[in-house]
Amino acid sequence: MNQQHRIIELFVQQFGRPPEWLSAAPGRVNLIGEHVDYCGGLVLPMAIDRSTMIAAAIGTGGQKPGFARISSTAFQDRVDIPLDGSLRPNSKSGAHDWADYVRGVIAGFEARSGRLPAFDALIDSSVPVGGGLSSSAALEVAMATLLAGMTGDPITSVELALLCQRAEHEFAGVPCGIMDQFASTLCQQDHLLLLDCQSLEARQVAFDRKELLVLIVNSNVQHQLGGSEYAQRRKDCERAARLLGVGSLREATAEQVENSRDLLGDIGYRRARHVVTEIARTQAAAEALASSRWHAVGTLMAASHASLRDDYSVSCFELDLLVELAEAQPGVIGSRLTGGGFGGSTVTLVEASKAERAMELIAAGYLQRSGRACSMFTTRPSQGARLLLTKPSCS
Ligand code: GLA
């Protein structure tokens, strides 16, 4: 049974009536342009064909007026969220749970649209959690897409993505950039999204070659230090920008960084060098893709991984191993870590006819040398957030 049918059936089982609304938002994989979104850089993500879906109906059958009753199939959990404007950013330390992302989005809509109607909702996701594929952005964007539909709020895509990013900052305590929420919102089928994170200008780059596949390999490790190190990288970049006298590293040139080595110190210099070279690589990769220069794309992906490993220090043994194994396979065009790093996934461009064999050999090599199993799937660029079922607006 496909995900859409499954969630409708589960909604009926749980709430005793059919859903009126159904939203979907995909996870994303970033082809290149890593750890530059919060520096105003260029990124080149695409939506994967795995999504978070939310089925919903207005009203709670008289049981919980003034509340949203929301269940998650993945977490086998239900929360009742008050819709009286009382939600506040969550400053609790430690782990935040799935419902914090939802609360953040609801609070964002309450701030825009005032009181929301009571509703029941069921969340189901095929985006792997903890794999670096933005399951959290998919959840936020699916929730925001649902609420925009249910309330008739004329929110633009850019406003919606920014609202979701704010939810993640304030309610989940993650100081993320804007790439994930923009990708989940704006990506189109058969396209990569070239997003300028400074101007927020987004350009669709066609990527519809059926002879190529995007292979995602999940290392199945998530190193604990990832969260704190991410925030530290942001600070390192902000400091380097201040020292260089620019608003963000987007405005710095490679020459400026090279000439300021002593001023920046070793760490600052390396972080800044990664950012300026990665932005240039992303621009070059978008051009190479548009003219089908695959070899150039592969070389840029390899350089991106090396820079993330050596200058930005966000890789780990498992990700380096997956990239090394992928690069050794016939038909592989390029491979690199994708997302925040410290575990999670790699992204590999591979010729479709050679993908199966490459996958077998990567899996076997990874098991042999790391003692772990990886999980993997291939995808093509998919559609961003959308409503799959709508009722006339209640506003
Ligand atoms: C995470 C963040 C993004 C981005 C990437 C690294 O996925 O959520 O905003 O910074 O890491 O490119």
Short mmCIF file of C-alpha atoms and ligand atoms in Angstrom, two decimals:
data_model
loop_
_atom_site.label_atom_id
_atom_site.label_comp_id
_atom_site.label_asym_id
_atom_site.label_seq_id
_atom_site.Cartn_x
_atom_site.Cartn_y
_atom_site.Cartn_z
CA MET A 1 0.00 0.00 0.00
CA ASN A 2 1.43 3.43 -0.81
CA GLN A 3 2.07 6.00 1.90
CA GLN A 4 -0.92 8.13 0.95
CA HIS A 5 -3.42 5.28 1.22
CA ARG A 6 -1.81 4.02 4.39
CA ILE A 7 -2.00 7.35 6.23
CA ILE A 8 -5.65 7.86 5.23
CA GLU A 9 -6.52 4.41 6.53
CA LEU A 10 -4.62 4.96 9.77
CA PHE A 11 -6.28 8.34 10.26
CA VAL A 12 -9.72 6.78 9.96
CA GLN A 13 -8.77 4.05 12.43
CA GLN A 14 -7.46 6.55 14.92
CA PHE A 15 -9.95 9.41 14.67
CA GLY A 16 -13.05 7.61 13.38
CA ARG A 17 -13.58 9.86 10.34
CA PRO A 18 -11.83 10.50 7.04
CA PRO A 19 -9.19 13.24 6.77
CA GLU A 20 -10.10 16.44 4.92
CA TRP A 21 -6.54 17.57 4.32
CA LEU A 22 -3.34 15.83 3.38
CA SER A 23 0.03 17.54 3.04
CA ALA A 24 3.38 16.12 1.99
CA ALA A 25 6.90 17.53 2.27
CA PRO A 26 10.06 15.70 1.18
CA GLY A 27 13.43 15.24 2.80
CA ARG A 28 16.37 16.65 0.88
CA VAL A 29 19.84 15.72 -0.17
CA ASN A 30 22.42 18.37 -0.93
CA LEU A 31 24.53 17.68 -4.00
CA ILE A 32 27.07 20.37 -3.14
CA GLY A 33 27.31 23.62 -1.14
CA GLU A 34 27.77 22.29 2.38
CA HIS A 35 28.00 24.38 5.53
CA VAL A 36 27.67 27.60 3.60
CA ASP A 37 23.96 28.40 3.96
CA TYR A 38 24.44 30.19 7.28
CA CYS A 39 27.24 32.23 5.66
CA GLY A 40 24.97 33.51 2.88
CA GLY A 41 26.47 31.07 0.35
CA LEU A 42 25.13 29.02 -2.55
CA VAL A 43 23.67 25.54 -2.08
CA LEU A 44 22.44 22.96 -4.59
CA PRO A 45 20.01 20.55 -2.92
CA MET A 46 17.18 18.46 -4.36
CA ALA A 47 14.12 16.85 -2.82
CA ILE A 48 14.28 13.08 -2.37
CA ASP A 49 11.36 10.79 -3.10
CA ARG A 50 10.67 10.22 0.59
CA SER A 51 8.25 12.47 2.39
CA THR A 52 6.55 13.31 5.61
CA MET A 53 2.79 13.29 5.18
CA ILE A 54 0.18 14.76 7.51
CA ALA A 55 -3.49 13.85 7.28
CA ALA A 56 -5.87 16.13 9.16
CA ALA A 57 -9.46 17.12 9.75
CA ILE A 58 -10.82 20.22 11.41
CA GLY A 59 -12.54 19.78 14.78
CA THR A 60 -11.81 17.13 17.37
CA GLY A 61 -15.23 15.50 17.51
CA GLY A 62 -16.11 17.74 20.48
CA GLN A 63 -13.49 16.00 22.60
CA LYS A 64 -10.77 18.60 22.85
CA PRO A 65 -12.04 21.99 21.70
CA GLY A 66 -9.17 24.47 21.51
CA PHE A 67 -6.57 21.76 20.95
CA ALA A 68 -4.75 20.05 18.12
CA ARG A 69 -4.63 16.30 18.71
CA ILE A 70 -1.57 15.11 16.83
CA SER A 71 -0.25 11.56 16.48
CA SER A 72 2.98 10.29 14.99
CA THR A 73 3.20 6.81 13.51
CA ALA A 74 7.00 6.79 13.73
CA PHE A 75 7.12 7.64 17.41
CA GLN A 76 3.88 5.85 18.35
CA ASP A 77 2.99 8.91 20.32
CA ARG A 78 0.16 11.47 20.60
CA VAL A 79 0.25 15.01 21.93
CA ASP A 80 -2.55 17.48 22.60
CA ILE A 81 -1.33 20.97 21.76
CA PRO A 82 -3.28 23.99 23.08
CA LEU A 83 -4.29 26.50 20.41
CA ASP A 84 -4.80 29.46 22.73
CA GLY A 85 -1.66 31.37 21.82
CA SER A 86 0.19 30.05 24.87
CA LEU A 87 3.01 28.21 23.04
CA ARG A 88 6.40 29.71 23.83
CA PRO A 89 9.91 28.88 22.58
CA ASN A 90 11.25 25.92 24.41
CA SER A 91 14.47 26.60 26.23
CA LYS A 92 14.79 23.16 27.81
CA SER A 93 18.26 21.76 27.34
CA GLY A 94 18.95 18.29 26.00
CA ALA A 95 16.90 16.38 23.49
CA HIS A 96 13.86 17.94 21.90
CA ASP A 97 11.17 15.61 20.61
CA TRP A 98 9.18 15.52 17.36
CA ALA A 99 6.34 17.52 18.88
CA ASP A 100 8.61 20.53 19.53
CA TYR A 101 8.99 21.02 15.75
CA VAL A 102 5.22 20.88 15.38
CA ARG A 103 4.67 23.30 18.27
CA GLY A 104 7.10 25.73 16.70
CA VAL A 105 5.22 25.74 13.40
CA ILE A 106 1.84 26.09 15.11
CA ALA A 107 3.18 29.03 17.15
CA GLY A 108 4.44 30.63 13.92
CA PHE A 109 0.99 30.39 12.33
CA GLU A 110 -0.74 31.65 15.47
CA ALA A 111 1.55 34.68 15.33
CA ARG A 112 0.50 35.29 11.69
CA SER A 113 -3.13 34.25 11.57
CA GLY A 114 -4.36 34.49 15.16
CA ARG A 115 -6.44 31.64 16.58
CA LEU A 116 -6.26 28.33 14.69
CA PRO A 117 -9.26 25.98 14.53
CA ALA A 118 -9.08 22.78 16.60
CA PHE A 119 -7.95 19.84 14.49
CA ASP A 120 -6.86 16.22 14.52
CA ALA A 121 -3.74 15.21 12.63
CA LEU A 122 -1.71 12.11 11.94
CA ILE A 123 1.94 12.26 10.86
CA ASP A 124 3.64 9.52 8.88
CA SER A 125 7.10 9.75 7.37
CA SER A 126 9.28 7.77 5.00
CA VAL A 127 12.27 10.09 5.52
CA PRO A 128 14.84 8.24 7.63
CA VAL A 129 15.31 9.98 10.99
CA GLY A 130 18.90 10.88 11.89
CA GLY A 131 20.23 10.14 8.41
CA GLY A 132 21.11 13.73 7.54
CA LEU A 133 18.21 13.93 5.07
CA SER A 134 16.27 16.66 6.88
CA SER A 135 13.50 14.66 8.42
CA SER A 136 12.95 17.62 10.75
CA ALA A 137 12.56 20.13 7.90
CA ALA A 138 10.17 17.71 6.17
CA LEU A 139 8.08 17.59 9.35
CA GLU A 140 8.05 21.37 9.77
CA VAL A 141 7.27 22.06 6.14
CA ALA A 142 4.53 19.39 5.97
CA MET A 143 2.93 20.95 9.08
CA ALA A 144 3.22 24.48 7.69
CA THR A 145 1.80 23.42 4.32
CA LEU A 146 -1.13 21.80 6.10
CA LEU A 147 -1.82 24.86 8.28
CA ALA A 148 -1.52 27.23 5.31
CA GLY A 149 -4.12 25.14 3.49
CA MET A 150 -6.46 24.73 6.45
CA THR A 151 -6.46 28.42 7.36
CA GLY A 152 -6.29 29.83 3.83
CA ASP A 153 -3.26 31.89 4.91
CA PRO A 154 -1.77 33.41 1.73
CA ILE A 155 1.79 32.79 3.01
CA THR A 156 4.45 32.75 0.29
CA SER A 157 6.87 29.83 -0.09
CA VAL A 158 9.76 31.96 1.17
CA GLU A 159 7.79 33.09 4.25
CA LEU A 160 6.76 29.51 4.91
CA ALA A 161 10.34 28.24 4.77
CA LEU A 162 11.54 31.04 7.06
CA LEU A 163 8.71 30.34 9.52
CA CYS A 164 9.85 26.71 9.65
CA GLN A 165 13.48 27.67 10.17
CA ARG A 166 12.43 29.91 13.06
CA ALA A 167 10.46 27.01 14.58
CA GLU A 168 13.61 24.90 14.47
CA HIS A 169 15.74 27.63 16.04
CA GLU A 170 13.33 28.54 18.79
CA PHE A 171 11.42 25.38 19.60
CA ALA A 172 13.99 22.68 18.78
CA GLY A 173 17.11 24.65 19.72
CA VAL A 174 18.91 23.94 16.43
CA PRO A 175 20.67 26.99 14.89
CA CYS A 176 20.30 25.63 11.35
CA GLY A 177 20.69 27.59 8.12
CA ILE A 178 17.90 27.94 5.60
CA MET A 179 18.79 25.23 3.09
CA ASP A 180 16.67 22.37 4.39
CA GLN A 181 13.39 24.23 4.78
CA PHE A 182 13.83 25.95 1.41
CA ALA A 183 14.64 22.67 -0.31
CA SER A 184 11.63 20.89 1.17
CA THR A 185 9.39 23.80 0.18
CA LEU A 186 10.68 24.90 -3.22
CA CYS A 187 12.26 21.91 -4.95
CA GLN A 188 10.72 20.68 -8.17
CA GLN A 189 10.71 17.29 -9.79
CA ASP A 190 13.68 16.67 -12.09
CA HIS A 191 15.46 19.78 -10.84
CA LEU A 192 18.13 20.79 -8.39
CA LEU A 193 17.58 24.03 -6.50
CA LEU A 194 20.39 26.57 -6.79
CA LEU A 195 19.63 28.72 -3.77
CA ASP A 196 21.43 31.93 -2.98
CA CYS A 197 21.20 32.02 0.80
CA GLN A 198 21.99 35.72 0.91
CA SER A 199 19.42 37.10 -1.53
CA LEU A 200 17.08 34.08 -1.10
CA GLU A 201 16.88 33.91 -4.87
CA ALA A 202 16.17 30.36 -6.04
CA ARG A 203 16.86 28.98 -9.51
CA GLN A 204 15.72 25.57 -10.77
CA VAL A 205 18.54 23.67 -12.50
CA ALA A 206 17.22 20.89 -14.73
CA PHE A 207 18.49 17.45 -13.80
CA ASP A 208 16.40 14.94 -15.68
CA ARG A 209 18.98 12.55 -17.11
CA LYS A 210 17.46 9.11 -16.74
CA GLU A 211 20.87 7.46 -17.14
CA LEU A 212 22.05 9.00 -13.85
CA LEU A 213 20.93 8.25 -10.32
CA VAL A 214 21.51 9.91 -7.02
CA LEU A 215 22.57 7.30 -4.49
CA ILE A 216 22.17 8.05 -0.81
CA VAL A 217 24.10 5.89 1.62
CA ASN A 218 23.35 6.22 5.31
CA SER A 219 26.38 5.39 7.45
CA ASN A 220 23.99 4.56 10.29
CA VAL A 221 26.15 6.50 12.71
CA GLN A 222 25.28 9.82 14.29
CA HIS A 223 28.12 11.09 16.43
CA GLN A 224 26.93 12.88 19.53
CA LEU A 225 29.15 15.91 19.11
CA GLY A 226 27.35 16.87 15.89
CA GLY A 227 24.94 19.31 17.57
CA SER A 228 27.44 21.34 19.56
CA GLU A 229 30.04 21.31 16.77
CA TYR A 230 27.48 22.70 14.29
CA ALA A 231 26.85 25.71 16.51
CA GLN A 232 30.62 26.10 16.94
CA ARG A 233 31.18 26.16 13.14
CA ARG A 234 28.63 28.94 12.81
CA LYS A 235 30.45 30.92 15.48
CA ASP A 236 33.84 30.28 13.83
CA CYS A 237 32.46 31.65 10.56
CA GLU A 238 30.89 34.70 12.18
CA ARG A 239 34.16 35.47 13.93
CA ALA A 240 36.16 35.06 10.71
CA ALA A 241 33.73 37.42 8.91
CA ARG A 242 34.13 40.02 11.67
CA LEU A 243 37.92 39.79 11.48
CA LEU A 244 37.80 40.20 7.70
CA GLY A 245 35.49 43.17 8.07
CA VAL A 246 32.64 41.66 6.03
CA GLY A 247 28.99 41.05 6.92
CA SER A 248 29.25 37.32 6.15
CA LEU A 249 31.83 35.05 4.54
CA ARG A 250 29.80 35.24 1.31
CA GLU A 251 31.30 38.66 0.85
CA ALA A 252 34.89 37.50 1.38
CA THR A 253 37.17 36.57 -1.51
CA ALA A 254 39.63 33.67 -1.61
CA GLU A 255 42.45 36.19 -1.93
CA GLN A 256 41.31 38.08 1.15
CA VAL A 257 41.22 34.84 3.15
CA GLU A 258 44.71 33.84 1.94
CA ASN A 259 46.11 37.26 2.83
CA SER A 260 44.57 37.16 6.31
CA ARG A 261 45.93 33.84 7.45
CA ASP A 262 47.71 35.23 10.51
CA LEU A 263 44.81 37.46 11.46
CA LEU A 264 42.29 34.60 11.26
CA GLY A 265 44.41 32.02 13.10
CA ASP A 266 44.59 28.40 11.97
CA ILE A 267 40.98 27.42 12.72
CA GLY A 268 39.47 30.66 11.41
CA TYR A 269 41.56 30.43 8.25
CA ARG A 270 40.51 26.84 7.53
CA ARG A 271 36.83 27.48 8.19
CA ALA A 272 36.84 30.58 5.99
CA ARG A 273 38.79 28.79 3.26
CA HIS A 274 36.21 26.01 3.21
CA VAL A 275 33.32 28.47 2.90
CA VAL A 276 34.75 30.61 0.09
CA THR A 277 36.00 27.63 -1.93
CA GLU A 278 32.75 25.69 -1.40
CA ILE A 279 30.67 28.60 -2.67
CA ALA A 280 32.84 28.74 -5.81
CA ARG A 281 32.54 24.97 -6.24
CA THR A 282 28.76 25.15 -6.00
CA GLN A 283 28.55 27.80 -8.67
CA ALA A 284 30.87 25.76 -10.88
CA ALA A 285 28.91 22.55 -10.26
CA ALA A 286 25.61 24.19 -11.24
CA GLU A 287 27.21 25.30 -14.51
CA ALA A 288 28.83 21.91 -15.13
CA LEU A 289 25.50 20.14 -14.49
CA ALA A 290 23.65 22.43 -16.85
CA SER A 291 26.08 21.49 -19.62
CA SER A 292 26.34 17.77 -18.68
CA ARG A 293 30.05 17.98 -17.82
CA TRP A 294 29.87 15.05 -15.42
CA HIS A 295 33.58 14.62 -14.90
CA ALA A 296 33.79 18.21 -13.68
CA VAL A 297 30.86 17.61 -11.32
CA GLY A 298 32.62 14.56 -9.88
CA THR A 299 35.86 16.47 -9.34
CA LEU A 300 34.00 19.26 -7.55
CA MET A 301 32.19 16.76 -5.30
CA ALA A 302 35.52 15.15 -4.37
CA ALA A 303 37.04 18.56 -3.58
CA SER A 304 33.99 19.44 -1.48
CA HIS A 305 34.38 16.29 0.59
CA ALA A 306 38.11 16.89 1.09
CA SER A 307 37.45 20.46 2.21
CA LEU A 308 34.73 19.36 4.66
CA ARG A 309 37.08 16.70 6.02
CA ASP A 310 40.32 18.67 6.20
CA ASP A 311 39.37 22.33 6.60
CA TYR A 312 35.92 22.17 8.15
CA SER A 313 36.45 19.01 10.25
CA VAL A 314 32.89 17.73 10.01
CA SER A 315 33.55 14.31 8.50
CA CYS A 316 34.29 11.08 10.34
CA PHE A 317 35.81 7.67 9.64
CA GLU A 318 32.53 6.19 8.43
CA LEU A 319 31.75 8.97 5.94
CA ASP A 320 35.32 9.02 4.60
CA LEU A 321 35.15 5.27 4.14
CA LEU A 322 31.82 5.44 2.25
CA VAL A 323 33.20 8.10 -0.08
CA GLU A 324 36.41 6.14 -0.67
CA LEU A 325 34.43 2.97 -1.45
CA ALA A 326 32.04 4.80 -3.77
CA GLU A 327 34.82 6.52 -5.70
CA ALA A 328 36.42 3.12 -6.38
CA GLN A 329 33.31 1.78 -8.19
CA PRO A 330 32.88 1.81 -11.97
CA GLY A 331 30.11 4.20 -13.01
CA VAL A 332 30.47 6.49 -10.02
CA ILE A 333 30.76 10.13 -11.06
CA GLY A 334 31.29 11.69 -7.66
CA SER A 335 30.66 11.19 -3.95
CA ARG A 336 30.76 13.28 -0.80
CA LEU A 337 29.26 13.64 2.64
CA THR A 338 25.94 15.48 2.61
CA GLY A 339 24.21 17.52 5.31
CA GLY A 340 25.71 18.50 8.63
CA GLY A 341 28.24 15.63 8.85
CA PHE A 342 29.50 13.78 11.95
CA GLY A 343 27.67 10.73 10.60
CA GLY A 344 24.50 10.67 8.55
CA SER A 345 24.72 10.10 4.81
CA THR A 346 26.83 10.45 1.70
CA VAL A 347 25.52 11.47 -1.72
CA THR A 348 26.86 9.76 -4.82
CA LEU A 349 26.13 10.40 -8.49
CA VAL A 350 26.19 7.12 -10.36
CA GLU A 351 25.36 5.82 -13.81
CA ALA A 352 22.00 4.05 -13.51
CA SER A 353 23.20 0.91 -15.31
CA LYS A 354 26.07 0.45 -12.83
CA ALA A 355 24.26 1.50 -9.67
CA GLU A 356 23.23 -1.93 -8.44
CA ARG A 357 26.73 -3.38 -8.58
CA ALA A 358 28.20 -0.26 -6.98
CA MET A 359 25.69 -0.53 -4.13
CA GLU A 360 26.58 -4.15 -3.45
CA LEU A 361 30.29 -3.42 -3.32
CA ILE A 362 29.91 -0.31 -1.14
CA ALA A 363 27.73 -2.22 1.34
CA ALA A 364 30.16 -5.16 1.48
CA GLY A 365 33.23 -2.95 1.87
CA TYR A 366 31.59 -0.84 4.56
CA LEU A 367 30.59 -3.88 6.58
CA GLN A 368 34.01 -5.39 6.28
CA ARG A 369 35.96 -2.30 7.25
CA SER A 370 33.68 -0.60 9.77
CA GLY A 371 31.86 -3.61 11.20
CA ARG A 372 28.58 -1.82 10.47
CA ALA A 373 25.78 -2.20 7.98
CA CYS A 374 24.88 0.88 5.94
CA SER A 375 21.47 1.50 4.39
CA MET A 376 21.02 2.96 0.95
CA PHE A 377 18.56 3.92 -1.73
CA THR A 378 18.59 5.68 -5.07
CA THR A 379 16.39 8.62 -5.91
CA ARG A 380 15.78 11.20 -8.60
CA PRO A 381 15.00 14.84 -7.86
CA SER A 382 11.42 14.94 -6.56
CA GLN A 383 8.63 17.40 -5.95
CA GLY A 384 8.69 19.79 -2.98
CA ALA A 385 5.87 20.37 -0.49
CA ARG A 386 2.28 20.16 -1.65
CA LEU A 387 -1.29 19.50 -0.57
CA LEU A 388 -2.59 16.15 -1.80
CA LEU A 389 -6.10 16.56 -0.41
CA THR A 390 -7.87 19.86 0.25
CA LYS A 391 -11.16 21.11 1.62
CA PRO A 392 -12.41 24.64 1.03
CA SER A 393 -10.64 27.08 3.36
CA CYS A 394 -12.29 27.61 6.73
CA SER A 395 -11.15 31.21 7.10
C1 GLA B 1 22.24 20.99 8.37
C2 GLA B 1 21.54 22.34 8.51
C3 GLA B 1 21.58 23.12 7.20
C4 GLA B 1 22.99 23.20 6.65
C5 GLA B 1 23.65 21.82 6.63
C6 GLA B 1 25.08 21.88 6.22
O1 GLA B 1 21.54 20.18 7.49
O2 GLA B 1 20.20 22.14 8.89
O3 GLA B 1 21.04 24.40 7.40
O4 GLA B 1 23.76 24.12 7.38
O5 GLA B 1 23.57 21.19 7.89
O6 GLA B 1 25.21 22.30 4.90
#
